[in-house]
Short mmCIF file of C-alpha atoms in Angstrom, two decimals:
data_model
loop_
_atom_site.label_atom_id
_atom_site.label_comp_id
_atom_site.label_asym_id
_atom_site.label_seq_id
_atom_site.Cartn_x
_atom_site.Cartn_y
_atom_site.Cartn_z
CA ASP X 1 14.01 -9.42 -11.28
CA ALA X 2 14.03 -5.67 -10.61
CA GLY X 3 10.67 -5.66 -8.90
CA VAL X 4 8.41 -2.65 -9.21
CA THR X 5 10.26 0.53 -10.12
CA GLN X 6 9.04 4.12 -10.03
CA SER X 7 10.42 7.37 -11.34
CA PRO X 8 11.29 9.94 -10.35
CA THR X 9 12.13 9.37 -6.68
CA HIS X 10 11.41 12.93 -5.66
CA LEU X 11 9.72 15.82 -7.43
CA ILE X 12 8.99 19.43 -6.58
CA LYS X 13 6.29 21.29 -8.49
CA THR X 14 4.45 24.58 -8.21
CA ARG X 15 0.70 24.97 -7.74
CA GLY X 16 -1.16 24.83 -11.04
CA GLN X 17 1.48 22.79 -12.81
CA GLN X 18 1.05 19.30 -14.19
CA VAL X 19 3.07 16.22 -13.23
CA THR X 20 3.62 12.75 -14.67
CA LEU X 21 4.79 9.85 -12.54
CA ARG X 22 5.95 6.54 -13.98
CA CYS X 23 5.78 2.93 -12.87
CA SER X 24 7.28 -0.25 -14.29
CA PRO X 25 5.65 -3.40 -12.96
CA LYS X 26 7.36 -6.52 -11.70
CA SER X 27 8.18 -8.96 -14.47
CA GLY X 28 5.15 -11.11 -15.33
CA HIS X 29 2.64 -8.67 -13.84
CA ASP X 30 -0.09 -7.14 -15.97
CA THR X 31 -2.01 -4.96 -13.51
CA VAL X 32 -0.91 -1.66 -12.00
CA SER X 33 -2.56 0.16 -9.10
CA TRP X 34 -1.77 3.67 -7.91
CA TYR X 35 -2.07 4.93 -4.34
CA GLN X 36 -1.63 8.32 -2.67
CA GLN X 37 -0.19 8.41 0.84
CA ALA X 38 -0.38 11.71 2.69
CA LEU X 39 2.00 12.25 5.58
CA GLY X 40 0.97 10.21 8.60
CA GLN X 41 -1.86 8.47 6.77
CA GLY X 42 -2.36 5.09 5.16
CA PRO X 43 -2.35 4.89 1.37
CA GLN X 44 -5.54 5.76 -0.50
CA PHE X 45 -6.47 3.93 -3.70
CA ILE X 46 -6.47 6.16 -6.80
CA PHE X 47 -7.10 3.72 -9.65
CA GLN X 48 -6.08 0.43 -11.20
CA TYR X 49 -5.13 -0.36 -14.80
CA TYR X 50 -5.47 -3.69 -16.56
CA GLU X 51 -5.22 -4.37 -20.29
CA GLU X 52 -4.56 -0.67 -20.87
CA GLU X 53 -7.90 0.34 -19.34
CA GLU X 54 -8.88 1.85 -16.02
CA ARG X 55 -10.63 -1.00 -14.22
CA GLN X 56 -11.48 0.59 -10.89
CA ARG X 57 -11.22 4.07 -9.46
CA GLY X 58 -11.12 5.50 -5.97
CA ASN X 59 -12.52 8.78 -4.77
CA PHE X 60 -10.17 11.13 -6.64
CA PRO X 61 -11.07 14.02 -8.96
CA ASP X 62 -10.66 13.94 -12.72
CA ARG X 63 -7.42 15.92 -12.33
CA PHE X 64 -5.92 12.51 -11.63
CA SER X 65 -5.63 10.43 -14.77
CA GLY X 66 -3.56 7.53 -15.89
CA HIS X 67 -2.45 5.37 -18.70
CA GLN X 68 -1.14 1.86 -19.17
CA PHE X 69 1.10 0.95 -22.07
CA PRO X 70 1.26 -2.34 -24.00
CA ASN X 71 4.34 -3.34 -21.99
CA TYR X 72 2.17 -2.94 -18.82
CA SER X 73 4.07 0.08 -17.53
CA SER X 74 1.89 2.91 -16.33
CA GLU X 75 1.79 6.67 -15.85
CA LEU X 76 -0.09 8.75 -13.33
CA ASN X 77 -0.86 12.32 -14.41
CA VAL X 78 -2.05 15.05 -12.10
CA ASN X 79 -3.20 18.37 -13.58
CA ALA X 80 -3.65 21.74 -11.90
CA LEU X 81 -1.64 20.71 -8.86
CA LEU X 82 -2.84 21.79 -5.42
CA LEU X 83 -0.82 22.03 -2.23
CA GLY X 84 -2.89 19.10 -0.93
CA ASP X 85 -1.55 16.87 -3.68
CA SER X 86 1.79 16.74 -1.86
CA ALA X 87 2.18 13.10 -0.90
CA LEU X 88 3.99 9.86 -1.53
CA TYR X 89 2.59 8.21 -4.65
CA LEU X 90 2.87 4.45 -4.61
CA CYS X 91 2.52 2.07 -7.51
CA ALA X 92 1.76 -1.61 -7.01
CA SER X 93 1.74 -4.34 -9.60
CA SER X 94 0.11 -7.73 -9.65
CA TRP X 95 -0.88 -10.48 -11.99
CA GLN X 96 -4.56 -9.96 -12.87
CA GLY X 97 -5.20 -8.21 -9.57
CA TYR X 98 -3.82 -10.84 -7.25
CA GLU X 99 -1.23 -10.18 -4.52
CA GLN X 100 0.23 -6.74 -5.04
CA TYR X 101 3.90 -5.81 -4.95
CA PHE X 102 4.70 -2.21 -4.14
CA GLY X 103 7.28 0.11 -5.59
CA PRO X 104 9.42 2.52 -3.56
CA GLY X 105 7.17 5.47 -4.30
CA THR X 106 7.58 8.98 -5.70
CA ARG X 107 7.57 11.81 -3.19
CA LEU X 108 5.77 14.81 -4.71
CA THR X 109 6.02 18.23 -3.07
CA VAL X 110 3.80 21.02 -4.33
CA THR X 111 4.83 24.54 -3.34
CA LYS W 1 -15.25 5.64 11.28
CA ASN W 2 -12.49 4.15 9.14
CA GLU W 3 -13.19 0.79 7.59
CA VAL W 4 -9.82 -0.43 8.87
CA GLU W 5 -8.62 0.39 12.37
CA GLN W 6 -5.20 -0.46 13.74
CA SER W 7 -3.94 -0.44 17.29
CA PRO W 8 -1.78 0.76 18.77
CA GLN W 9 -0.83 3.77 16.64
CA ASN W 10 2.63 3.85 18.19
CA LEU W 11 4.53 1.08 19.90
CA THR W 12 7.96 1.17 21.55
CA ALA W 13 9.61 -2.06 22.63
CA GLN W 14 12.94 -3.34 23.89
CA GLU W 15 14.93 -5.72 21.77
CA GLY W 16 13.78 -9.28 22.31
CA GLU W 17 10.21 -8.44 23.30
CA PHE W 18 7.16 -10.09 21.75
CA ILE W 19 5.16 -7.60 19.69
CA THR W 20 1.47 -7.66 18.78
CA ILE W 21 -0.24 -5.26 16.38
CA ASN W 22 -3.98 -5.48 15.91
CA CYS W 23 -6.26 -4.74 12.98
CA SER W 24 -10.05 -4.59 13.00
CA TYR W 25 -12.24 -4.02 9.96
CA SER W 26 -15.90 -3.35 9.44
CA VAL W 27 -16.55 -4.68 5.93
CA GLY W 28 -16.71 -8.13 4.44
CA ILE W 29 -13.37 -9.03 2.98
CA SER W 30 -11.83 -11.66 0.80
CA ALA W 31 -8.26 -11.10 1.95
CA LEU W 32 -6.21 -9.10 4.40
CA HIS W 33 -2.67 -7.88 3.88
CA TRP W 34 0.03 -6.96 6.34
CA LEU W 35 2.59 -4.56 4.91
CA GLN W 36 5.81 -3.05 6.21
CA GLN W 37 6.92 0.47 5.35
CA HIS W 38 10.35 1.82 6.24
CA PRO W 39 11.24 5.52 6.44
CA GLY W 40 11.59 6.78 2.89
CA GLY W 41 8.43 5.10 1.70
CA GLY W 42 9.02 1.67 0.22
CA ILE W 43 6.30 -0.84 1.09
CA VAL W 44 6.97 -4.55 1.43
CA SER W 45 4.18 -7.10 1.49
CA LEU W 46 4.57 -9.38 4.51
CA PHE W 47 1.46 -11.53 4.38
CA MET W 48 -1.76 -11.98 2.48
CA LEU W 49 -4.27 -14.16 4.29
CA SER W 50 -7.94 -14.99 4.15
CA SER W 51 -8.17 -17.47 7.02
CA GLY W 52 -6.18 -19.03 9.82
CA LYS W 53 -2.54 -18.27 10.39
CA LYS W 54 0.67 -17.74 8.44
CA LYS W 55 4.24 -17.72 9.67
CA HIS W 56 7.40 -16.38 8.07
CA GLY W 57 10.52 -16.38 10.18
CA ARG W 58 9.82 -14.35 13.31
CA LEU W 59 6.57 -12.97 11.94
CA ILE W 60 3.17 -14.55 12.51
CA ALA W 61 -0.15 -13.28 11.15
CA THR W 62 -3.56 -14.53 12.23
CA ILE W 63 -7.05 -13.68 11.11
CA ASN W 64 -10.50 -14.34 12.57
CA ILE W 65 -13.04 -13.74 9.83
CA GLN W 66 -16.06 -14.04 12.14
CA GLU W 67 -14.67 -11.41 14.52
CA LYS W 68 -13.28 -9.26 11.66
CA HIS W 69 -9.92 -9.08 13.37
CA SER W 70 -6.32 -9.81 12.52
CA SER W 71 -3.09 -9.68 14.48
CA LEU W 72 0.54 -9.43 13.45
CA HIS W 73 3.03 -10.83 15.93
CA ILE W 74 6.80 -10.37 15.96
CA THR W 75 8.79 -12.72 18.15
CA ALA W 76 12.23 -11.79 19.52
CA SER W 77 11.95 -8.25 18.16
CA HIS W 78 15.05 -6.52 16.80
CA PRO W 79 15.86 -2.88 16.08
CA ARG W 80 15.74 -3.65 12.34
CA ASP W 81 12.02 -4.45 12.81
CA SER W 82 11.46 -0.73 13.43
CA ALA W 83 9.04 0.41 10.73
CA VAL W 84 5.41 1.26 10.10
CA TYR W 85 3.19 -1.81 9.85
CA ILE W 86 0.06 -1.38 7.79
CA CYS W 87 -3.03 -3.55 7.58
CA ALA W 88 -5.01 -3.46 4.32
CA VAL W 89 -8.17 -5.29 3.32
CA ASP W 90 -9.51 -6.34 -0.03
CA SER W 91 -13.27 -5.91 -0.07
CA SER W 92 -13.62 -6.09 -3.83
CA GLY W 93 -14.57 -9.73 -4.01
CA GLY W 94 -11.19 -11.35 -4.23
CA SER W 95 -9.54 -9.64 -7.13
CA ASN W 96 -7.52 -7.05 -5.23
CA TYR W 97 -9.09 -4.34 -7.34
CA LYS W 98 -8.91 -1.94 -4.44
CA LEU W 99 -7.20 -2.18 -1.09
CA THR W 100 -8.39 -0.16 1.88
CA PHE W 101 -5.58 0.65 4.29
CA GLY W 102 -5.33 1.33 7.98
CA LYS W 103 -3.28 4.30 9.13
CA GLY W 104 -0.43 2.10 10.25
CA THR W 105 1.35 1.32 13.49
CA LEU W 106 4.76 2.89 14.07
CA LEU W 107 6.98 0.33 15.80
CA THR W 108 10.26 1.36 17.38
CA VAL W 109 12.47 -1.37 18.82
CA ASN W 110 15.26 -0.09 21.03
CA PRO W 111 18.50 -2.02 21.52
#
């Protein structure tokens, strides 16, 4: 079992650009949650996807959007990148929202 | 005031010492998680508990729901225990829709 995987590992983008981050859940899991972790802070919940729909959303602007595919993998899209979007983006998967397993994260740097 | 407060923020110990990290929360919860994050980002779930005490190897987690407090203990600490330990609570009614995280405790264990 590969566990939760994320790609890419690191990413550098310029202000105003758009970025797509990817997450493959642990085998048997159907729910994917995304978190943003700024340097020195705890993770902040962005949103959660279940059955290809956004089930719950944190306090993030509409520039942050997502998608879940029939195979339960998920994408996080961020439009019009700001310097403040630089962070570690974590994906966690679970079965129907129960105990979450985290991926290694994608480090996004916006210059 | 954050919903989840951890103490201490930083902790330095000598190998072999007994470690305690505390977590207090201000909301009603259905479960509390203790997570470990190593440099580079990856998060590992250590415990999920809603009452009482759990033990795994040298790690022990306790929770007091009435006092809204949890502790993570590490016995016979080792340099490989050096990491950030994060407390997170599920206040969504038991479905882990959304976790709220503390800022973490940076533990350094010196040989």
